[in-house]
CSV table of C-alpha atoms in Angstrom, one decimal:
chain,number,residue,atom,x,y,z
U,1,MET,CA,-20.9,18.6,-18.4
U,2,VAL,CA,-20.7,14.8,-18.5
U,3,GLU,CA,-21.3,13.2,-15.2
U,4,VAL,CA,-19.7,9.8,-14.4
U,5,LEU,CA,-21.8,7.1,-12.8
U,6,ILE,CA,-21.2,3.7,-11.3
U,7,GLN,CA,-24.0,1.6,-12.4
U,8,ASP,CA,-23.1,-1.9,-11.2
U,9,SER,CA,-20.4,-3.8,-9.3
U,10,SER,CA,-19.4,-7.3,-8.3
U,11,MET,CA,-16.9,-8.9,-6.1
U,12,LEU,CA,-15.7,-12.3,-5.1
U,13,LYS,CA,-15.0,-13.3,-1.6
U,14,VAL,CA,-11.4,-12.5,-0.8
U,15,ASP,CA,-9.8,-15.8,-0.1
U,16,LYS,CA,-7.1,-18.3,-1.1
U,17,HIS,CA,-8.6,-19.4,-4.4
U,18,TYR,CA,-6.1,-22.2,-5.1
U,19,GLU,CA,-8.3,-23.7,-7.8
U,20,GLU,CA,-8.4,-20.6,-9.9
U,21,GLY,CA,-5.8,-18.5,-11.7
U,22,LEU,CA,-5.7,-14.8,-12.2
U,23,LEU,CA,-7.7,-14.8,-15.4
U,24,ASP,CA,-10.3,-17.2,-14.0
U,25,LEU,CA,-11.0,-14.8,-11.1
U,26,ALA,CA,-11.2,-11.8,-13.4
U,27,ILE,CA,-13.7,-13.6,-15.6
U,28,LYS,CA,-15.8,-14.6,-12.6
U,29,ALA,CA,-16.0,-11.0,-11.3
U,30,SER,CA,-16.6,-9.5,-14.8
U,31,LYS,CA,-19.4,-11.9,-15.9
U,32,GLU,CA,-21.6,-10.8,-13.0
U,33,ILE,CA,-22.1,-7.4,-14.6
U,34,LEU,CA,-21.9,-8.0,-18.3
U,35,ASN,CA,-24.8,-8.7,-20.6
U,36,ASP,CA,-25.4,-8.9,-24.3
U,37,GLN,CA,-26.8,-5.5,-24.7
U,38,LEU,CA,-23.9,-3.7,-22.9
U,39,LYS,CA,-21.3,-2.1,-25.2
U,40,ILE,CA,-18.0,-1.7,-23.3
U,41,ASP,CA,-15.8,1.1,-24.7
U,42,ALA,CA,-12.8,0.4,-22.5
U,43,LEU,CA,-11.7,-2.5,-20.3
U,44,ILE,CA,-9.2,-1.5,-17.6
U,45,VAL,CA,-7.5,-4.1,-15.4
U,46,SER,CA,-6.2,-3.0,-12.0
U,47,ASN,CA,-3.4,-5.3,-11.0
U,48,SER,CA,-0.1,-4.8,-9.3
U,49,TYR,CA,1.9,-8.0,-9.1
U,50,SER,CA,1.0,-10.4,-11.9
U,51,GLU,CA,4.6,-10.7,-13.3
U,52,LYS,CA,5.8,-12.1,-10.1
U,53,THR,CA,2.7,-14.0,-8.9
U,54,ALA,CA,1.4,-15.5,-12.1
U,55,ASP,CA,4.2,-15.1,-14.6
U,56,GLN,CA,1.7,-13.1,-16.7
U,57,VAL,CA,1.4,-9.8,-18.6
U,58,LEU,CA,-1.0,-8.6,-21.3
U,59,LEU,CA,-3.8,-9.2,-18.7
U,60,SER,CA,-6.4,-6.8,-20.1
U,61,THR,CA,-6.1,-8.1,-23.7
U,62,LYS,CA,-6.4,-11.7,-22.4
U,63,LEU,CA,-9.4,-10.8,-20.3
U,64,ALA,CA,-11.1,-9.0,-23.2
U,65,ASN,CA,-10.5,-12.0,-25.4
U,66,SER,CA,-11.9,-14.3,-22.8
U,67,LEU,CA,-15.0,-12.1,-22.4
U,68,GLY,CA,-15.5,-11.7,-26.2
U,69,ILE,CA,-15.0,-8.0,-26.0
U,70,ASN,CA,-13.1,-6.2,-28.8
U,71,THR,CA,-12.3,-2.8,-27.4
U,72,LEU,CA,-9.7,-0.5,-25.9
U,73,THR,CA,-7.8,-2.4,-23.2
U,74,PHE,CA,-5.1,-1.7,-20.8
U,75,ARG,CA,-3.8,-2.5,-17.3
U,76,ILE,CA,-3.2,0.1,-14.6
U,77,GLU,CA,-0.4,-0.6,-12.1
U,78,ASN,CA,0.4,1.7,-9.2
U,79,GLY,CA,1.2,-0.7,-6.4
U,80,ASP,CA,-1.7,-1.3,-4.0
U,81,ALA,CA,-3.2,2.1,-5.1
U,82,SER,CA,-3.8,0.6,-8.6
U,83,GLY,CA,-7.5,0.5,-7.9
U,84,GLY,CA,-7.7,4.2,-7.2
U,85,ALA,CA,-5.6,4.8,-10.3
U,86,ALA,CA,-7.7,2.6,-12.5
U,87,ILE,CA,-11.0,4.3,-11.4
U,88,SER,CA,-9.4,7.7,-11.9
U,89,THR,CA,-8.4,6.7,-15.4
U,90,ALA,CA,-11.8,5.5,-16.4
U,91,TYR,CA,-13.4,8.6,-14.8
U,92,TYR,CA,-11.3,11.0,-16.8
U,93,MET,CA,-11.9,9.1,-20.0
U,94,ILE,CA,-15.6,9.2,-19.6
U,95,LYS,CA,-15.6,12.8,-18.4
U,96,SER,CA,-13.7,13.8,-21.5
U,97,GLY,CA,-16.6,12.5,-23.6
U,98,MET,CA,-14.3,10.1,-25.6
U,99,ILE,CA,-15.9,7.0,-24.2
U,100,LYS,CA,-19.2,6.2,-22.5
U,101,THR,CA,-18.7,2.9,-20.7
U,102,ALA,CA,-15.7,1.4,-18.9
U,103,LEU,CA,-15.4,-2.0,-17.2
U,104,VAL,CA,-12.8,-1.7,-14.5
U,105,VAL,CA,-11.7,-5.1,-13.1
U,106,GLY,CA,-9.4,-5.4,-10.1
U,107,VAL,CA,-7.7,-8.8,-9.8
U,108,GLU,CA,-4.8,-10.1,-7.8
U,109,LYS,CA,-3.4,-13.5,-6.6
U,110,LEU,CA,-1.2,-13.3,-3.5
U,111,GLY,CA,-2.5,-16.4,-1.7
U,112,ASP,CA,-0.4,-19.0,-3.4
U,113,PHE,CA,2.8,-18.2,-1.6
U,114,PRO,CA,4.5,-18.5,1.8
U,115,MET,CA,4.9,-15.3,3.8
U,116,HIS,CA,8.6,-14.7,3.0
U,117,PHE,CA,7.8,-14.8,-0.7
U,118,VAL,CA,4.9,-12.5,-0.3
U,119,ASN,CA,7.2,-10.2,1.5
U,120,ASP,CA,9.5,-10.2,-1.5
U,121,ILE,CA,6.6,-9.4,-3.8
U,122,ILE,CA,5.4,-6.4,-1.7
U,123,SER,CA,8.9,-5.2,-1.1
U,124,GLN,CA,9.0,-4.3,-4.8
U,125,ASN,CA,7.2,-1.2,-3.5
U,126,LEU,CA,10.4,0.0,-1.9
U,127,ASP,CA,13.1,1.8,-4.0
U,128,GLU,CA,15.1,-0.6,-6.1
U,129,LYS,CA,18.6,0.9,-5.7
U,130,PHE,CA,18.9,0.8,-1.9
U,131,SER,CA,15.9,-0.3,0.2
U,132,TYR,CA,14.9,-3.4,-1.8
U,133,ARG,CA,18.5,-4.5,-2.4
U,134,GLU,CA,19.2,-4.2,1.4
U,135,GLY,CA,16.6,-6.8,2.2
U,136,LEU,CA,14.1,-4.5,3.9
U,137,ILE,CA,10.4,-5.1,4.1
U,138,PRO,CA,7.6,-2.5,4.3
U,139,GLN,CA,6.5,-3.9,7.7
U,140,SER,CA,9.7,-2.4,9.2
U,141,TYR,CA,8.8,1.0,7.9
U,142,SER,CA,5.4,0.7,9.5
U,143,ALA,CA,6.9,-0.5,12.7
U,144,LEU,CA,9.2,2.5,12.8
U,145,ARG,CA,6.2,4.7,12.2
U,146,MET,CA,4.2,3.1,14.9
U,147,LYS,CA,7.0,3.3,17.4
U,148,MET,CA,7.6,7.0,16.7
U,149,TYR,CA,3.9,7.7,16.8
U,150,MET,CA,3.7,6.0,20.2
U,151,LYS,CA,6.5,8.2,21.5
U,152,LYS,CA,5.2,11.5,20.0
U,153,TYR,CA,1.6,11.1,21.3
U,154,ASN,CA,2.4,9.1,24.4
U,155,VAL,CA,0.2,6.1,23.6
U,156,ASP,CA,0.9,2.5,24.3
U,157,TYR,CA,0.3,-0.6,22.1
U,158,ASP,CA,-3.3,-1.0,23.5
U,159,TYR,CA,-4.2,2.2,21.6
U,160,PHE,CA,-3.7,0.4,18.3
U,161,THR,CA,-5.8,-2.6,19.2
U,162,GLU,CA,-8.9,-0.5,18.7
U,163,TRP,CA,-8.5,-0.6,14.9
U,164,PRO,CA,-8.2,-4.4,14.2
U,165,TYR,CA,-10.8,-5.0,16.9
U,166,LEU,CA,-13.3,-2.8,15.0
U,167,MET,CA,-12.3,-4.1,11.6
U,168,HIS,CA,-12.9,-7.7,12.6
U,169,LYS,CA,-16.2,-6.8,14.2
U,170,ASN,CA,-17.3,-5.2,11.0
U,171,GLY,CA,-15.8,-7.9,8.7
U,172,ALA,CA,-17.5,-10.6,10.7
U,173,GLU,CA,-20.8,-9.4,9.1
U,174,ASN,CA,-19.3,-9.2,5.5
U,175,PRO,CA,-19.8,-12.4,3.5
U,176,TYR,CA,-17.0,-11.2,1.1
U,177,ALA,CA,-14.5,-10.9,3.9
U,178,PHE,CA,-11.4,-13.2,4.1
U,179,LEU,CA,-11.0,-13.3,7.8
U,180,ARG,CA,-14.6,-13.3,8.8
U,181,PHE,CA,-14.3,-13.5,12.6
U,182,GLN,CA,-14.3,-11.3,15.6
U,183,ALA,CA,-11.0,-10.9,17.5
U,184,ASP,CA,-10.8,-9.8,21.1
U,185,LYS,CA,-8.3,-7.3,22.2
U,186,LYS,CA,-6.1,-9.8,24.1
U,187,THR,CA,-5.8,-11.9,21.0
U,188,ILE,CA,-4.7,-8.8,19.0
U,189,SER,CA,-2.3,-7.5,21.6
U,190,THR,CA,-0.6,-10.9,22.1
U,191,SER,CA,-0.4,-11.9,18.4
U,192,GLN,CA,2.9,-12.6,16.7
U,193,VAL,CA,5.4,-9.7,16.6
U,194,VAL,CA,6.2,-9.0,12.9
U,195,SER,CA,8.5,-6.1,13.4
U,196,ASP,CA,8.5,-4.7,16.9
U,197,PRO,CA,6.1,-3.1,18.0
U,198,LEU,CA,4.0,-4.1,14.9
U,199,ARG,CA,2.0,-7.3,15.4
U,200,LEU,CA,0.2,-9.6,13.1
U,201,PHE,CA,-3.1,-8.0,13.7
U,202,ASP,CA,-1.7,-4.6,12.8
U,203,THR,CA,-0.9,-5.9,9.3
U,204,SER,CA,-3.3,-7.1,6.7
U,205,PRO,CA,-3.7,-10.6,5.2
U,206,ARG,CA,-2.6,-10.8,1.6
U,207,ALA,CA,-4.9,-13.0,-0.4
U,208,ASP,CA,-6.6,-13.5,-3.8
U,209,GLY,CA,-9.5,-11.5,-5.1
U,210,ALA,CA,-11.3,-10.0,-8.0
U,211,ALA,CA,-13.9,-7.2,-8.2
U,212,ALA,CA,-15.5,-5.3,-11.1
U,213,ILE,CA,-17.1,-1.9,-11.5
U,214,LEU,CA,-19.2,-0.7,-14.4
U,215,MET,CA,-18.7,3.0,-15.0
U,216,THR,CA,-20.7,5.0,-17.6
U,217,SER,CA,-21.6,8.5,-18.6
U,218,ASP,CA,-24.9,9.8,-17.3
U,219,ASP,CA,-26.6,9.4,-20.6
U,220,VAL,CA,-26.2,5.6,-20.6
U,221,ASN,CA,-29.4,4.1,-19.2
U,222,LEU,CA,-29.0,0.6,-17.9
U,223,LYS,CA,-31.5,-1.5,-16.0
U,224,THR,CA,-29.4,-1.8,-13.0
U,225,GLU,CA,-30.5,-1.6,-9.4
U,226,GLY,CA,-28.8,1.5,-8.3
U,227,LYS,CA,-26.7,4.4,-9.6
U,228,VAL,CA,-24.0,6.3,-7.8
U,229,LYS,CA,-22.3,9.5,-9.1
U,230,ILE,CA,-18.6,10.0,-8.9
U,231,ALA,CA,-18.7,13.6,-7.5
U,232,SER,CA,-15.0,14.1,-7.8
U,233,ILE,CA,-11.6,12.5,-7.8
U,234,THR,CA,-8.3,14.0,-6.5
U,235,SER,CA,-4.9,12.6,-6.1
U,236,ALA,CA,-1.4,13.4,-4.8
U,237,ASN,CA,1.9,11.8,-4.0
U,238,SER,CA,4.8,12.3,-1.7
U,239,GLU,CA,8.0,10.7,-0.5
U,240,PHE,CA,7.9,8.4,2.5
U,241,ASN,CA,7.3,10.4,5.7
U,242,VAL,CA,7.4,8.8,9.1
U,243,LEU,CA,4.7,10.6,11.0
U,244,GLU,CA,2.6,12.1,8.2
U,245,LEU,CA,0.9,11.2,5.0
U,246,PRO,CA,1.2,14.3,2.9
U,247,ALA,CA,-0.2,12.5,-0.2
U,248,VAL,CA,-3.5,11.8,1.6
U,249,ARG,CA,-3.6,15.3,3.2
U,250,GLU,CA,-3.0,17.1,-0.1
U,251,ALA,CA,-5.5,15.0,-2.1
U,252,PHE,CA,-8.1,15.4,0.6
U,253,ASN,CA,-7.6,19.1,1.0
U,254,LYS,CA,-8.4,19.6,-2.7
U,255,THR,CA,-11.9,18.3,-2.0
U,256,LYS,CA,-12.6,18.9,1.7
U,257,ASP,CA,-16.0,20.6,1.0
U,258,PHE,CA,-17.5,17.2,0.0
U,259,LYS,CA,-17.9,16.1,3.7
U,260,PRO,CA,-18.4,12.3,3.4
U,261,GLU,CA,-20.6,10.4,5.7
U,262,ILE,CA,-19.2,7.0,4.9
U,263,LEU,CA,-15.5,6.1,4.5
U,264,GLU,CA,-13.5,3.2,3.1
U,265,ILE,CA,-9.8,3.8,3.8
U,266,HIS,CA,-6.7,1.8,3.0
U,267,ASP,CA,-5.7,0.4,6.3
U,268,SER,CA,-2.7,-1.6,5.2
U,269,TYR,CA,-1.4,-1.2,8.8
U,270,SER,CA,-3.2,0.0,12.0
U,271,ILE,CA,-0.8,3.0,12.0
U,272,ASN,CA,-1.8,3.8,8.5
U,273,ALA,CA,-5.5,3.9,9.5
U,274,ALA,CA,-4.6,6.3,12.3
U,275,LEU,CA,-2.5,8.6,10.1
U,276,ILE,CA,-5.1,8.6,7.3
U,277,LEU,CA,-7.9,9.5,9.7
U,278,GLU,CA,-5.8,12.3,11.2
U,279,GLU,CA,-4.9,13.7,7.8
U,280,ILE,CA,-8.6,14.1,7.0
U,281,GLY,CA,-9.5,15.8,10.2
U,282,LEU,CA,-9.5,13.6,13.3
U,283,GLU,CA,-7.4,14.8,16.2
U,284,LYS,CA,-3.8,13.8,16.0
U,285,GLY,CA,-2.7,11.1,18.4
U,286,LYS,CA,-6.4,10.3,19.3
U,287,SER,CA,-8.0,9.1,16.1
U,288,LEU,CA,-8.2,5.5,17.1
U,289,SER,CA,-10.0,6.4,20.3
U,290,MET,CA,-12.7,8.3,18.3
U,291,LEU,CA,-13.9,5.5,16.0
U,292,ASP,CA,-17.4,5.6,17.4
U,293,SER,CA,-17.8,9.0,15.9
U,294,ILE,CA,-17.4,8.0,12.2
U,295,GLN,CA,-18.6,5.3,9.8
U,296,VAL,CA,-15.4,3.8,8.5
U,297,ASN,CA,-14.6,0.5,6.8
U,298,PHE,CA,-17.9,-1.3,7.3
U,299,SER,CA,-16.4,-3.9,5.0
U,300,GLY,CA,-13.9,-4.9,7.7
U,301,GLY,CA,-11.1,-3.1,5.8
U,302,LEU,CA,-7.9,-4.7,4.7
U,303,LYS,CA,-7.6,-6.4,8.1
U,304,SER,CA,-10.7,-8.5,7.9
U,305,ARG,CA,-12.0,-8.2,4.3
U,306,GLY,CA,-8.5,-8.9,3.2
U,307,TYR,CA,-5.8,-7.3,1.1
U,308,PRO,CA,-5.9,-8.4,-2.6
U,309,GLY,CA,-3.0,-6.1,-3.7
U,310,GLY,CA,-3.9,-4.0,-6.8
U,311,ALA,CA,-7.5,-5.1,-6.7
U,312,THR,CA,-8.0,-3.5,-3.3
U,313,GLY,CA,-9.2,-0.1,-4.5
U,314,ILE,CA,-11.9,-1.8,-6.7
U,315,TYR,CA,-13.2,-3.7,-3.7
U,316,GLN,CA,-13.4,-0.4,-1.8
U,317,ILE,CA,-15.4,1.3,-4.6
U,318,ALA,CA,-17.7,-1.8,-4.9
U,319,GLU,CA,-18.3,-1.7,-1.2
U,320,GLU,CA,-19.1,2.0,-1.1
U,321,TYR,CA,-21.3,1.6,-4.2
U,322,MET,CA,-23.2,-1.2,-2.4
U,323,GLN,CA,-23.5,0.9,0.8
U,324,LEU,CA,-24.9,3.9,-1.1
U,325,THR,CA,-27.4,1.8,-3.1
U,326,GLU,CA,-28.4,-0.1,0.1
U,327,LYS,CA,-27.2,-3.4,-1.3
U,328,PHE,CA,-24.3,-4.2,0.9
U,329,PRO,CA,-24.9,-7.6,2.5
U,330,GLY,CA,-22.9,-6.8,5.7
U,331,LYS,CA,-23.1,-4.0,8.3
U,332,ARG,CA,-25.0,-1.1,6.7
U,333,ALA,CA,-23.9,2.5,6.9
U,334,SER,CA,-26.3,5.5,6.6
U,335,GLY,CA,-25.7,8.4,4.4
U,336,GLU,CA,-25.7,9.6,0.8
U,337,ARG,CA,-22.1,10.6,0.4
U,338,GLY,CA,-19.1,8.3,0.7
U,339,THR,CA,-15.4,8.6,0.1
U,340,VAL,CA,-12.8,6.0,-0.8
U,341,ILE,CA,-9.2,6.6,0.0
U,342,SER,CA,-7.0,4.3,-2.1
U,343,THR,CA,-3.3,4.4,-1.3
U,344,ASP,CA,-0.3,2.2,-1.7
U,345,GLU,CA,1.3,0.1,1.1
U,346,LEU,CA,3.0,3.0,2.9
U,347,GLY,CA,0.8,5.9,1.8
U,348,THR,CA,3.1,7.7,-0.6
U,349,THR,CA,0.3,8.0,-3.3
U,350,SER,CA,-3.4,8.5,-2.7
U,351,TYR,CA,-6.6,8.8,-4.7
U,352,ILE,CA,-9.6,10.3,-3.0
U,353,ILE,CA,-12.8,9.2,-4.8
U,354,ASN,CA,-16.0,10.9,-3.7
U,355,LEU,CA,-19.3,9.1,-4.4
U,356,GLN,CA,-22.8,10.4,-4.1
U,357,ARG,CA,-26.1,8.5,-4.3
U,358,CYS,CA,-28.1,9.6,-7.4
X,1,MET,CA,20.0,-17.6,-10.0
X,2,LYS,CA,19.0,-14.8,-7.6
X,3,VAL,CA,21.9,-12.4,-7.9
X,4,PHE,CA,22.4,-10.8,-11.3
X,5,PRO,CA,25.8,-9.0,-11.7
X,6,PRO,CA,24.5,-6.1,-13.8
X,7,GLN,CA,22.0,-5.1,-11.1
X,8,LEU,CA,24.7,-5.0,-8.5
X,9,TRP,CA,27.3,-3.3,-10.7
X,10,ARG,CA,25.1,-0.4,-11.6
X,11,ASN,CA,24.1,0.1,-7.9
X,12,LYS,CA,27.7,-0.2,-6.6
X,13,GLU,CA,28.0,3.5,-5.7
X,14,THR,CA,24.8,3.3,-3.7
X,15,LEU,CA,25.3,0.0,-2.0
X,16,TYR,CA,29.0,0.2,-1.3
X,17,THR,CA,29.8,3.9,-0.9
X,18,LEU,CA,26.6,5.8,-0.2
X,19,ILE,CA,26.9,8.2,-3.1
X,20,ALA,CA,24.1,10.8,-3.1
X,21,GLY,CA,23.2,13.7,-5.3
X,22,LYS,CA,23.5,17.3,-4.0
X,23,CYS,CA,21.6,20.1,-5.8
X,24,ASN,CA,24.0,22.9,-6.6
X,25,LYS,CA,21.0,25.3,-6.7
X,26,CYS,CA,19.1,24.6,-3.5
X,27,GLY,CA,21.4,22.3,-1.5
X,28,ASN,CA,18.9,19.4,-1.4
X,29,ILE,CA,20.5,16.0,-1.0
X,30,VAL,CA,18.9,13.0,-2.7
X,31,PHE,CA,19.8,9.5,-1.8
X,32,PRO,CA,20.2,7.3,-3.8
X,33,TYR,CA,21.8,9.6,-6.3
X,34,GLN,CA,19.7,10.8,-9.2
X,35,GLU,CA,20.4,13.5,-11.9
X,36,PHE,CA,17.5,15.7,-10.9
X,37,CYS,CA,16.6,17.7,-7.8
X,38,ASN,CA,13.1,16.7,-6.7
X,39,LYS,CA,12.7,19.9,-4.6
X,40,CYS,CA,13.7,22.7,-7.0
X,41,LYS,CA,13.6,20.6,-10.2
X,42,SER,CA,17.2,21.6,-11.1
X,43,PHE,CA,19.4,19.3,-13.3
X,44,ASN,CA,22.5,20.9,-11.7
X,45,ILE,CA,23.5,18.0,-9.4
X,46,SER,CA,26.8,16.9,-8.0
X,47,LYS,CA,27.7,13.5,-6.7
X,48,ILE,CA,28.7,13.6,-3.1
X,49,LYS,CA,29.9,10.7,-0.9
X,50,LEU,CA,27.9,10.6,2.3
X,51,SER,CA,30.0,10.3,5.5
X,52,GLY,CA,28.2,7.2,6.6
X,53,LYS,CA,28.0,8.7,10.1
X,54,GLY,CA,24.8,9.5,11.7
X,55,THR,CA,22.4,9.3,14.7
X,56,LEU,CA,20.0,6.6,15.5
X,57,ILE,CA,16.5,8.1,15.8
X,58,SER,CA,14.6,4.8,16.2
X,59,TRP,CA,14.8,1.1,15.4
X,60,THR,CA,12.8,-2.0,15.0
X,61,VAL,CA,13.4,-5.8,15.0
X,62,ALA,CA,11.9,-7.6,12.0
X,63,TYR,CA,11.1,-11.3,12.5
X,64,GLN,CA,9.8,-11.8,9.0
X,65,ASN,CA,12.2,-11.8,6.1
X,66,ARG,CA,12.5,-12.3,2.3
X,67,PRO,CA,14.1,-15.2,0.4
X,68,GLY,CA,17.9,-15.0,0.7
X,69,PHE,CA,17.9,-13.1,4.0
X,70,GLU,CA,17.0,-16.0,6.3
X,71,LYS,CA,20.4,-16.3,7.9
X,72,THR,CA,20.4,-12.7,9.2
X,73,THR,CA,16.9,-12.9,10.7
X,74,PRO,CA,15.8,-11.3,13.0
X,75,ILE,CA,16.8,-8.1,11.1
X,76,TYR,CA,17.5,-5.0,13.1
X,77,VAL,CA,16.4,-1.9,11.1
X,78,GLY,CA,17.3,1.6,12.0
X,79,TYR,CA,15.8,5.0,11.2
X,80,ILE,CA,18.9,7.1,10.9
X,81,LYS,CA,19.6,10.8,10.5
X,82,LEU,CA,22.9,11.1,8.6
X,83,ASP,CA,25.2,13.9,9.5
X,84,GLU,CA,24.5,15.5,6.1
X,85,GLY,CA,20.9,16.0,7.3
X,86,ILE,CA,19.0,13.3,5.4
X,87,GLU,CA,17.0,10.5,7.1
X,88,ILE,CA,17.2,6.9,5.8
X,89,VAL,CA,15.9,3.5,6.8
X,90,ALA,CA,18.7,0.9,6.8
X,91,PRO,CA,19.7,-2.5,8.4
X,92,LEU,CA,21.8,-2.4,11.6
X,93,THR,CA,24.5,-5.0,12.2
X,94,ASP,CA,26.6,-6.2,15.1
X,95,VAL,CA,23.7,-5.4,17.4
X,96,ASP,CA,23.7,-6.0,21.1
X,97,GLU,CA,20.1,-4.9,21.8
X,98,SER,CA,20.9,-3.7,25.3
X,99,ASN,CA,23.2,-1.1,23.8
X,100,LEU,CA,20.6,0.3,21.3
X,101,LYS,CA,19.5,3.7,22.5
X,102,GLU,CA,17.9,6.7,20.8
X,103,ASN,CA,20.5,9.2,19.7
X,104,SER,CA,23.3,6.6,19.6
X,105,ARG,CA,25.9,7.3,17.1
X,106,VAL,CA,26.1,4.9,14.2
X,107,GLU,CA,28.5,4.4,11.2
X,108,ALA,CA,28.2,2.6,7.9
X,109,THR,CA,30.0,-0.6,7.1
X,110,VAL,CA,30.0,-2.9,4.1
X,111,ARG,CA,28.5,-6.4,4.9
X,112,LYS,CA,27.2,-9.4,3.0
X,113,LEU,CA,23.5,-9.1,2.2
X,114,LYS,CA,22.8,-12.4,0.5
X,115,SER,CA,24.2,-15.0,-1.9
X,116,ASP,CA,23.0,-17.2,-4.6
X,117,SER,CA,24.0,-20.4,-2.8
X,118,THR,CA,26.9,-21.7,-0.8
X,119,ASN,CA,29.1,-21.3,-3.9
X,120,GLY,CA,27.2,-18.6,-5.7
X,121,LEU,CA,27.6,-14.9,-6.2
X,122,ILE,CA,27.5,-12.7,-3.1
X,123,GLU,CA,25.6,-9.5,-2.8
X,124,TYR,CA,27.2,-6.8,-0.5
X,125,GLY,CA,25.7,-3.6,0.8
X,126,ILE,CA,25.8,-1.0,3.6
X,127,LYS,CA,24.7,-1.7,7.1
X,128,PHE,CA,25.1,0.5,10.1
X,129,ARG,CA,26.7,-0.3,13.5
X,130,LEU,CA,27.0,1.5,16.8
X,131,VAL,CA,30.1,3.5,17.1
């Protein structure tokens, strides 16, 4: 049976890279892990919004041409879960034995625009016939979730401050983080109201980023500094559900024996972090009071590391790879097994990617 | 140009009259309408017109917006259980916040959503108001 390894990764600091376009960022991330001896069988670009943010399509072919690679190329788009989808695609291709190496590059540019335009971009995640046309924004869906969670579990707003507080504490140590500062709970709880009761610190800053992963079959021997095995990948999807994330629960239940020691989860909103943690086993209504008991988002998560759209999942994988190979330059986690949970903005699709140190 | 007539025309049943699909096999209601039941996977679907009446389960006030919706910001958004049993997220209109209460009865009404410019095409859609 072919095993799938991650043999290298790279990432750029999530930021507003005004001087560089989508392709520039993708090249920068890619060149860190390419060399003359390496034969790439497939180049997969993970990106969600390029048509609207950069007026560009054909990204993977353009990137391949820029890198001088003549190979199988394509782009994977599944909203902000594109990263998980791209890694899954490469995994199954290598697992099948049809290819041996895949370069998976996540890239997104969301930092060029004012907030109301970014809202228009991310609102493309809503259904086109009604919700998008009606002028709704995903933040309102999360606000409704948060409000109903507060009522169901009898918690107040302060309960949610635990998440951005921890994320900024973690992210302050991550040199790749966009918002690399600590935030006190008063700053969080008095920040701008986006959609009541959802505040600015409950959302995640959209910005630019690019990250790359080198995936291979286990018979490809490269002189890299660490190897991590992809133990398994599962996925599921569901319709929007106010107080549950069935997509996360179902995907996680397919692989619950793995028992990860390190987690990177898609905390697009504080309420999503709570719901994800509860779907994978923490007590409902209390997960954000139990954060001391788990190793989660040592990167700073989407709140502090930043939220580069369809590149996010590739960042998560790169961060876990670096944690498991003891190369992460920020706060270090301990353990040999890590799980990445890559989802879309509202958690209607999920990819559970289990990683194990070789 | 921000408003494209074909996009509005093909969505007119959704945006003006709340047309949904009802599965003749299992009774599942899907809104917006589609020709397939996502519960029992049947193609035996009938178009039904939702009553537009329902109960307000929860609501939020959004202070951020999207291009074209500046004039109606802040936007009140309701989580509504329609009398047919399905739950939807939709804008509220004519809101006096002091009257917003859980389990308030609401009804659908057609309102302007946005326009291209002062003389441009106007996009209309459903919003909900307190009864």
